[in-house]
mmCIF file of N, CA and C in Angstrom:
data_model
loop_
_atom_site.group_PDB
_atom_site.id
_atom_site.type_symbol
_atom_site.label_atom_id
_atom_site.label_comp_id
_atom_site.label_asym_id
_atom_site.label_seq_id
_atom_site.Cartn_x
_atom_site.Cartn_y
_atom_site.Cartn_z
ATOM 1 N N MET A 1 60.062 76.076 182.071
ATOM 2 C CA MET A 1 59.301 77.150 182.000
ATOM 3 C C MET A 1 58.724 77.304 180.786
ATOM 4 N N SER A 2 58.038 77.589 180.532
ATOM 5 C CA SER A 2 57.298 77.368 179.019
ATOM 6 C C SER A 2 57.993 78.761 178.310
ATOM 7 N N GLU A 3 57.692 79.028 177.064
ATOM 8 C CA GLU A 3 58.217 79.899 175.996
ATOM 9 C C GLU A 3 57.351 81.147 176.419
ATOM 10 N N GLU A 4 56.192 81.279 177.001
ATOM 11 C CA GLU A 4 55.469 82.428 176.675
ATOM 12 C C GLU A 4 56.198 83.142 178.257
ATOM 13 N N GLN A 5 56.711 82.460 179.371
ATOM 14 C CA GLN A 5 57.053 82.696 180.708
ATOM 15 C C GLN A 5 58.378 83.058 180.618
ATOM 16 N N GLY A 6 59.284 82.770 179.716
ATOM 17 C CA GLY A 6 60.485 83.062 179.523
ATOM 18 C C GLY A 6 61.289 84.444 179.562
ATOM 19 N N VAL A 7 62.169 84.475 179.305
ATOM 20 C CA VAL A 7 62.808 85.989 179.425
ATOM 21 C C VAL A 7 62.805 86.341 177.747
ATOM 22 N N PHE A 8 62.646 87.089 177.038
ATOM 23 C CA PHE A 8 62.407 87.984 175.873
ATOM 24 C C PHE A 8 64.036 88.204 175.669
ATOM 25 N N ASP A 9 64.661 88.843 176.320
ATOM 26 C CA ASP A 9 66.125 89.607 176.144
ATOM 27 C C ASP A 9 67.204 89.086 176.684
ATOM 28 N N PRO A 10 68.341 88.269 175.436
ATOM 29 C CA PRO A 10 69.512 88.475 176.384
ATOM 30 C C PRO A 10 70.307 88.946 177.398
ATOM 31 N N GLY A 11 69.829 90.465 177.052
ATOM 32 C CA GLY A 11 70.665 91.408 177.741
ATOM 33 C C GLY A 11 69.822 91.618 178.860
ATOM 34 N N LEU A 12 68.499 91.559 179.157
ATOM 35 C CA LEU A 12 68.096 91.565 180.486
ATOM 36 C C LEU A 12 67.693 93.047 180.503
ATOM 37 N N GLN A 13 67.110 93.827 179.867
ATOM 38 C CA GLN A 13 66.855 95.282 179.943
ATOM 39 C C GLN A 13 65.732 95.414 180.499
ATOM 40 N N THR A 14 64.436 94.316 179.984
ATOM 41 C CA THR A 14 63.253 94.827 180.934
ATOM 42 C C THR A 14 63.584 94.378 182.467
ATOM 43 N N GLU A 15 64.064 93.150 182.207
ATOM 44 C CA GLU A 15 64.610 92.806 183.997
ATOM 45 C C GLU A 15 65.271 94.190 185.029
ATOM 46 N N ARG A 16 66.596 94.743 183.964
ATOM 47 C CA ARG A 16 67.418 95.665 184.431
ATOM 48 C C ARG A 16 65.734 96.750 185.003
ATOM 49 N N THR A 17 65.167 96.961 184.018
ATOM 50 C CA THR A 17 64.740 98.000 184.441
ATOM 51 C C THR A 17 63.172 97.730 185.506
ATOM 52 N N LEU A 18 62.810 96.828 185.785
ATOM 53 C CA LEU A 18 62.156 96.665 187.103
ATOM 54 C C LEU A 18 62.839 96.256 188.117
ATOM 55 N N LEU A 19 64.230 95.911 188.150
ATOM 56 C CA LEU A 19 65.065 96.244 189.311
ATOM 57 C C LEU A 19 64.922 97.793 189.575
ATOM 58 N N ALA A 20 65.251 98.582 188.425
ATOM 59 C CA ALA A 20 65.194 100.059 189.232
ATOM 60 C C ALA A 20 63.853 100.043 189.553
ATOM 61 N N TRP A 21 62.910 99.866 188.893
ATOM 62 C CA TRP A 21 61.905 100.309 189.213
ATOM 63 C C TRP A 21 61.342 100.152 190.908
ATOM 64 N N ARG A 22 62.047 98.834 191.138
ATOM 65 C CA ARG A 22 61.410 98.700 192.395
ATOM 66 C C ARG A 22 62.692 98.976 193.495
ATOM 67 N N ARG A 23 63.656 99.490 193.103
ATOM 68 C CA ARG A 23 64.675 100.159 194.080
ATOM 69 C C ARG A 23 63.861 101.194 194.490
ATOM 70 N N THR A 24 63.705 102.170 193.239
ATOM 71 C CA THR A 24 63.318 103.515 193.278
ATOM 72 C C THR A 24 61.830 103.544 194.500
ATOM 73 N N CYS A 25 60.626 102.485 193.917
ATOM 74 C CA CYS A 25 59.588 102.421 194.938
ATOM 75 C C CYS A 25 60.337 102.200 196.244
ATOM 76 N N LEU A 26 61.189 101.403 196.432
ATOM 77 C CA LEU A 26 61.668 101.081 197.789
ATOM 78 C C LEU A 26 61.902 102.506 198.654
ATOM 79 N N ALA A 27 63.030 103.212 197.584
ATOM 80 C CA ALA A 27 63.275 104.411 198.303
ATOM 81 C C ALA A 27 62.324 105.230 198.771
ATOM 82 N N PHE A 28 61.231 105.361 197.887
ATOM 83 C CA PHE A 28 60.333 106.531 197.907
ATOM 84 C C PHE A 28 59.463 106.162 199.348
ATOM 85 N N GLY A 29 59.027 104.957 199.612
ATOM 86 C CA GLY A 29 58.368 104.238 200.475
ATOM 87 C C GLY A 29 58.938 104.494 201.654
ATOM 88 N N VAL A 30 60.647 104.185 201.770
ATOM 89 C CA VAL A 30 61.287 104.112 203.041
ATOM 90 C C VAL A 30 61.073 105.916 203.527
ATOM 91 N N ALA A 31 61.270 106.523 202.262
ATOM 92 C CA ALA A 31 61.464 108.266 202.409
ATOM 93 C C ALA A 31 60.226 108.846 203.246
ATOM 94 N N SER A 32 59.656 107.950 202.565
ATOM 95 C CA SER A 32 57.957 108.666 203.308
ATOM 96 C C SER A 32 57.577 108.381 204.890
ATOM 97 N N ILE A 33 58.013 106.866 205.320
ATOM 98 C CA ILE A 33 58.008 106.583 206.705
ATOM 99 C C ILE A 33 58.979 107.191 207.139
ATOM 100 N N VAL A 34 60.158 107.474 207.020
ATOM 101 C CA VAL A 34 61.024 108.145 207.490
ATOM 102 C C VAL A 34 60.870 109.602 207.997
ATOM 103 N N ALA A 35 60.326 110.182 206.564
ATOM 104 C CA ALA A 35 59.808 111.670 207.125
ATOM 105 C C ALA A 35 58.915 111.785 208.134
ATOM 106 N N MET A 36 57.651 110.910 207.829
ATOM 107 C CA MET A 36 56.946 110.748 208.676
ATOM 108 C C MET A 36 57.189 110.900 210.173
ATOM 109 N N ARG A 37 58.072 109.846 210.393
ATOM 110 C CA ARG A 37 58.801 109.638 211.971
ATOM 111 C C ARG A 37 59.638 110.963 212.270
ATOM 112 N N PHE A 38 60.468 111.621 211.426
ATOM 113 C CA PHE A 38 60.980 113.030 212.038
ATOM 114 C C PHE A 38 59.462 113.949 212.352
ATOM 115 N N THR A 39 58.651 114.170 211.330
ATOM 116 C CA THR A 39 57.920 115.146 211.104
ATOM 117 C C THR A 39 56.520 115.200 212.076
ATOM 118 N N VAL A 40 56.334 113.845 212.702
ATOM 119 C CA VAL A 40 55.144 113.976 213.510
ATOM 120 C C VAL A 40 54.714 114.497 214.989
ATOM 121 N N GLU A 41 56.067 114.991 215.077
ATOM 122 C CA GLU A 41 55.933 115.848 216.349
ATOM 123 C C GLU A 41 55.221 117.463 216.012
ATOM 124 N N THR A 42 55.935 117.803 214.858
ATOM 125 C CA THR A 42 55.762 118.882 214.761
ATOM 126 C C THR A 42 54.381 119.408 213.513
ATOM 127 N N ALA A 43 54.197 118.088 213.024
ATOM 128 C CA ALA A 43 52.929 118.337 211.713
ATOM 129 C C ALA A 43 51.771 117.651 212.299
ATOM 130 N N GLY A 44 51.840 116.535 213.158
ATOM 131 C CA GLY A 44 50.687 115.882 213.703
ATOM 132 C C GLY A 44 50.327 114.711 212.413
ATOM 133 N N VAL A 45 48.920 114.717 212.562
ATOM 134 C CA VAL A 45 48.074 114.143 211.978
ATOM 135 C C VAL A 45 48.702 114.200 210.576
ATOM 136 N N LEU A 46 48.782 115.308 209.784
ATOM 137 C CA LEU A 46 49.166 115.868 208.525
ATOM 138 C C LEU A 46 50.366 115.068 207.859
ATOM 139 N N ALA A 47 51.326 114.932 209.164
ATOM 140 C CA ALA A 47 52.707 113.946 208.677
ATOM 141 C C ALA A 47 52.115 112.340 208.614
ATOM 142 N N VAL A 48 51.389 112.278 209.686
ATOM 143 C CA VAL A 48 51.127 110.434 209.327
ATOM 144 C C VAL A 48 50.323 110.699 208.003
ATOM 145 N N PHE A 49 49.362 111.339 207.631
ATOM 146 C CA PHE A 49 48.415 111.134 206.506
ATOM 147 C C PHE A 49 49.826 111.403 205.359
ATOM 148 N N ALA A 50 50.418 112.207 205.170
ATOM 149 C CA ALA A 50 51.750 112.236 204.128
ATOM 150 C C ALA A 50 52.435 110.834 204.165
ATOM 151 N N GLY A 51 52.508 110.626 205.280
ATOM 152 C CA GLY A 51 53.646 109.247 205.556
ATOM 153 C C GLY A 51 52.998 108.147 204.601
ATOM 154 N N VAL A 52 51.572 107.982 205.129
ATOM 155 C CA VAL A 52 50.498 106.779 204.427
ATOM 156 C C VAL A 52 50.304 106.852 203.098
ATOM 157 N N VAL A 53 50.278 108.247 202.500
ATOM 158 C CA VAL A 53 50.194 108.321 201.489
ATOM 159 C C VAL A 53 51.202 108.061 200.652
ATOM 160 N N GLY A 54 52.116 108.581 200.634
ATOM 161 C CA GLY A 54 53.490 108.656 200.231
ATOM 162 C C GLY A 54 53.872 106.785 199.998
ATOM 163 N N ALA A 55 54.024 105.876 201.033
ATOM 164 C CA ALA A 55 54.199 104.797 201.309
ATOM 165 C C ALA A 55 53.187 104.138 200.505
ATOM 166 N N GLY A 56 51.462 104.583 200.407
ATOM 167 C CA GLY A 56 51.069 103.711 199.509
ATOM 168 C C GLY A 56 50.921 104.039 197.979
ATOM 169 N N LEU A 57 51.501 105.310 197.534
ATOM 170 C CA LEU A 57 51.595 105.516 196.526
ATOM 171 C C LEU A 57 53.031 104.769 196.090
ATOM 172 N N SER A 58 53.964 104.564 196.752
ATOM 173 C CA SER A 58 55.047 103.798 196.572
ATOM 174 C C SER A 58 54.616 101.936 195.840
ATOM 175 N N VAL A 59 54.086 101.821 197.022
ATOM 176 C CA VAL A 59 53.617 100.365 196.825
ATOM 177 C C VAL A 59 52.441 100.497 195.485
ATOM 178 N N ALA A 60 51.684 101.074 194.750
ATOM 179 C CA ALA A 60 51.076 100.946 194.063
ATOM 180 C C ALA A 60 52.042 101.323 192.943
ATOM 181 N N ALA A 61 52.829 102.138 192.786
ATOM 182 C CA ALA A 61 54.047 102.142 191.865
ATOM 183 C C ALA A 61 54.822 100.788 191.540
ATOM 184 N N TYR A 62 55.297 100.202 192.692
ATOM 185 C CA TYR A 62 55.813 99.064 192.892
ATOM 186 C C TYR A 62 54.917 97.984 191.695
ATOM 187 N N VAL A 63 54.030 97.670 192.455
ATOM 188 C CA VAL A 63 52.403 97.394 191.611
ATOM 189 C C VAL A 63 52.670 96.975 189.948
ATOM 190 N N ALA A 64 52.469 98.548 189.866
ATOM 191 C CA ALA A 64 52.579 99.023 188.372
ATOM 192 C C ALA A 64 53.559 98.384 187.721
ATOM 193 N N ALA A 65 54.621 98.792 188.142
ATOM 194 C CA ALA A 65 55.957 98.394 187.674
ATOM 195 C C ALA A 65 56.006 96.759 187.465
ATOM 196 N N ALA A 66 55.596 96.093 187.970
ATOM 197 C CA ALA A 66 55.553 94.480 187.883
ATOM 198 C C ALA A 66 54.636 94.442 186.789
ATOM 199 N N ILE A 67 53.550 95.143 186.982
ATOM 200 C CA ILE A 67 52.502 94.491 185.797
ATOM 201 C C ILE A 67 53.056 94.902 184.324
ATOM 202 N N GLY A 68 53.614 95.881 184.325
ATOM 203 C CA GLY A 68 54.145 96.986 183.195
ATOM 204 C C GLY A 68 55.275 96.044 182.581
ATOM 205 N N TYR A 69 56.464 95.193 183.560
ATOM 206 C CA TYR A 69 57.045 94.056 183.091
ATOM 207 C C TYR A 69 56.424 93.270 182.393
ATOM 208 N N ARG A 70 55.574 92.406 183.189
ATOM 209 C CA ARG A 70 54.807 91.777 182.573
ATOM 210 C C ARG A 70 54.307 91.668 181.106
ATOM 211 N N ARG A 71 53.522 92.767 181.043
ATOM 212 C CA ARG A 71 53.056 92.989 179.673
ATOM 213 C C ARG A 71 54.234 93.751 178.789
ATOM 214 N N ALA A 72 55.070 94.009 178.884
ATOM 215 C CA ALA A 72 56.367 94.261 178.117
ATOM 216 C C ALA A 72 57.047 93.108 177.530
ATOM 217 N N ASN A 73 57.053 92.343 178.561
ATOM 218 C CA ASN A 73 57.637 90.887 178.086
ATOM 219 C C ASN A 73 57.000 89.914 177.249
ATOM 220 N N ARG A 74 55.667 90.133 177.918
ATOM 221 C CA ARG A 74 54.844 89.292 177.224
ATOM 222 C C ARG A 74 54.494 89.905 175.635
ATOM 223 N N ALA A 75 54.730 91.235 175.202
ATOM 224 C CA ALA A 75 54.463 92.112 174.228
ATOM 225 C C ALA A 75 55.428 91.486 172.920
ATOM 226 N N LEU A 76 57.074 91.743 173.921
ATOM 227 C CA LEU A 76 58.257 91.612 172.970
ATOM 228 C C LEU A 76 58.372 90.487 172.939
ATOM 229 N N ARG A 77 57.468 89.222 173.198
ATOM 230 C CA ARG A 77 57.934 87.900 172.786
ATOM 231 C C ARG A 77 56.701 87.713 171.606
ATOM 232 N N ARG A 78 55.589 88.095 171.760
ATOM 233 C CA ARG A 78 54.640 87.897 170.670
ATOM 234 C C ARG A 78 55.092 88.696 169.713
ATOM 235 N N THR A 79 55.048 90.238 169.499
ATOM 236 C CA THR A 79 55.701 90.745 168.741
ATOM 237 C C THR A 79 56.973 91.451 168.176
ATOM 238 N N GLY A 80 57.741 91.529 168.824
ATOM 239 C CA GLY A 80 58.892 91.907 169.139
ATOM 240 C C GLY A 80 58.923 93.668 169.103
ATOM 241 N N SER A 81 57.443 94.133 169.663
ATOM 242 C CA SER A 81 57.937 95.771 170.004
ATOM 243 C C SER A 81 57.568 95.439 171.747
ATOM 244 N N LEU A 82 57.810 97.017 171.970
ATOM 245 C CA LEU A 82 57.866 97.547 173.626
ATOM 246 C C LEU A 82 56.309 97.821 173.849
ATOM 247 N N ASP A 83 55.237 97.452 174.508
ATOM 248 C CA ASP A 83 54.229 97.821 174.887
ATOM 249 C C ASP A 83 54.274 97.958 176.456
ATOM 250 N N HIS A 84 54.130 99.356 176.977
ATOM 251 C CA HIS A 84 54.389 99.954 178.165
ATOM 252 C C HIS A 84 53.177 100.900 178.416
ATOM 253 N N GLY A 85 53.166 100.763 179.749
ATOM 254 C CA GLY A 85 52.372 102.389 180.408
ATOM 255 C C GLY A 85 53.193 103.345 180.539
ATOM 256 N N ALA A 86 52.496 104.378 181.089
ATOM 257 C CA ALA A 86 53.195 104.824 182.046
ATOM 258 C C ALA A 86 52.737 105.353 183.567
ATOM 259 N N ALA A 87 52.086 104.568 183.868
ATOM 260 C CA ALA A 87 51.427 104.208 185.328
ATOM 261 C C ALA A 87 52.906 104.160 186.278
ATOM 262 N N PRO A 88 53.717 103.444 186.372
ATOM 263 C CA PRO A 88 54.663 103.709 187.400
ATOM 264 C C PRO A 88 55.597 105.111 187.553
ATOM 265 N N ILE A 89 55.483 105.662 186.708
ATOM 266 C CA ILE A 89 55.973 106.896 186.282
ATOM 267 C C ILE A 89 54.990 107.846 186.834
ATOM 268 N N ALA A 90 53.738 108.078 187.049
ATOM 269 C CA ALA A 90 52.678 108.766 187.585
ATOM 270 C C ALA A 90 52.551 108.371 188.706
ATOM 271 N N LEU A 91 52.526 106.984 189.440
ATOM 272 C CA LEU A 91 52.383 107.135 190.912
ATOM 273 C C LEU A 91 54.090 107.075 191.696
ATOM 274 N N ALA A 92 54.962 106.763 190.855
ATOM 275 C CA ALA A 92 56.106 107.670 191.569
ATOM 276 C C ALA A 92 56.367 108.981 191.749
ATOM 277 N N THR A 93 55.795 109.685 190.498
ATOM 278 C CA THR A 93 55.952 111.542 190.671
ATOM 279 C C THR A 93 55.118 111.615 191.583
ATOM 280 N N ALA A 94 54.039 111.161 191.967
ATOM 281 C CA ALA A 94 52.847 111.622 193.063
ATOM 282 C C ALA A 94 53.448 111.298 194.260
ATOM 283 N N ALA A 95 54.075 109.944 194.508
ATOM 284 C CA ALA A 95 54.778 109.826 196.212
ATOM 285 C C ALA A 95 56.062 110.776 195.963
ATOM 286 N N ALA A 96 56.390 111.260 195.031
ATOM 287 C CA ALA A 96 57.783 112.248 195.104
ATOM 288 C C ALA A 96 57.189 113.570 195.800
ATOM 289 N N LEU A 97 55.669 114.090 195.051
ATOM 290 C CA LEU A 97 55.269 115.300 194.915
ATOM 291 C C LEU A 97 54.795 115.193 196.541
ATOM 292 N N VAL A 98 54.130 113.881 196.837
ATOM 293 C CA VAL A 98 53.759 113.712 198.517
ATOM 294 C C VAL A 98 54.760 114.434 199.622
ATOM 295 N N LEU A 99 56.196 113.617 199.302
ATOM 296 C CA LEU A 99 57.151 113.656 200.230
ATOM 297 C C LEU A 99 57.703 115.249 200.040
ATOM 298 N N GLY A 100 57.618 115.683 198.572
ATOM 299 C CA GLY A 100 58.066 117.147 198.525
ATOM 300 C C GLY A 100 57.141 117.954 199.410
ATOM 301 N N ALA A 101 55.866 117.675 199.447
ATOM 302 C CA ALA A 101 54.888 118.769 200.048
ATOM 303 C C ALA A 101 54.814 118.648 201.558
ATOM 304 N N ALA A 102 55.319 117.410 202.156
ATOM 305 C CA ALA A 102 55.245 117.028 203.347
ATOM 306 C C ALA A 102 56.750 117.705 203.821
ATOM 307 N N CYS A 103 57.505 117.765 203.403
ATOM 308 C CA CYS A 103 58.810 118.408 203.883
ATOM 309 C C CYS A 103 58.670 119.603 203.604
ATOM 310 N N GLY A 104 58.047 120.550 202.570
ATOM 311 C CA GLY A 104 57.788 121.773 202.659
ATOM 312 C C GLY A 104 56.886 122.359 203.781
ATOM 313 N N THR A 105 55.928 121.320 203.982
ATOM 314 C CA THR A 105 54.987 122.031 205.360
ATOM 315 C C THR A 105 55.726 121.862 206.283
ATOM 316 N N TYR A 106 56.574 120.803 206.616
ATOM 317 C CA TYR A 106 57.631 120.699 207.925
ATOM 318 C C TYR A 106 58.403 121.733 208.104
ATOM 319 N N LEU A 107 58.997 122.505 206.972
ATOM 320 C CA LEU A 107 60.034 123.359 207.006
ATOM 321 C C LEU A 107 59.403 124.876 207.175
ATOM 322 N N VAL A 108 58.129 124.964 206.938
ATOM 323 C CA VAL A 108 56.904 126.190 207.224
ATOM 324 C C VAL A 108 56.418 126.022 208.609
ATOM 325 N N LEU A 109 56.155 124.920 209.313
ATOM 326 C CA LEU A 109 55.324 124.687 210.259
ATOM 327 C C LEU A 109 56.572 124.947 211.546
ATOM 328 N N SER A 110 58.039 124.347 211.277
ATOM 329 C CA SER A 110 59.042 124.666 212.148
ATOM 330 C C SER A 110 59.252 126.072 212.311
ATOM 331 N N ALA A 111 59.422 126.959 211.254
ATOM 332 C CA ALA A 111 59.538 127.993 210.659
ATOM 333 C C ALA A 111 58.846 129.166 211.988
ATOM 334 N N LEU A 112 57.676 129.099 211.884
ATOM 335 C CA LEU A 112 56.464 129.143 212.482
ATOM 336 C C LEU A 112 56.365 129.192 214.147
ATOM 337 N N ASN A 113 56.645 127.485 214.533
ATOM 338 C CA ASN A 113 56.789 127.120 215.893
ATOM 339 C C ASN A 113 58.339 127.055 216.453
ATOM 340 N N PRO A 114 59.233 127.712 216.600
ATOM 341 C CA PRO A 114 59.994 127.384 216.638
ATOM 342 C C PRO A 114 60.441 126.843 217.757
#
């Protein structure tokens, strides 16, 4: 393993952050698919759309977190300062909002069609 590819921090903070992002993205993706499964009878195509968009945003956040980890690790090795973006946060927030909107829509449709 070259010096450029090694782990920067002996405390592994960047690695723990990446693992937390992976866990969060997996949870959002699974929640989106499960929500789609349970709401498809009530909401139809809208439930499928929300499930696919939520799962897609979760995958995008997962990829952005992996790219951010590599960027942060590289910056810490070169300059000693942390360089990271907010793309994983924005994508995970969008996935949570889509999931929340799907749940709200399900509640409204369930109330209108008992």
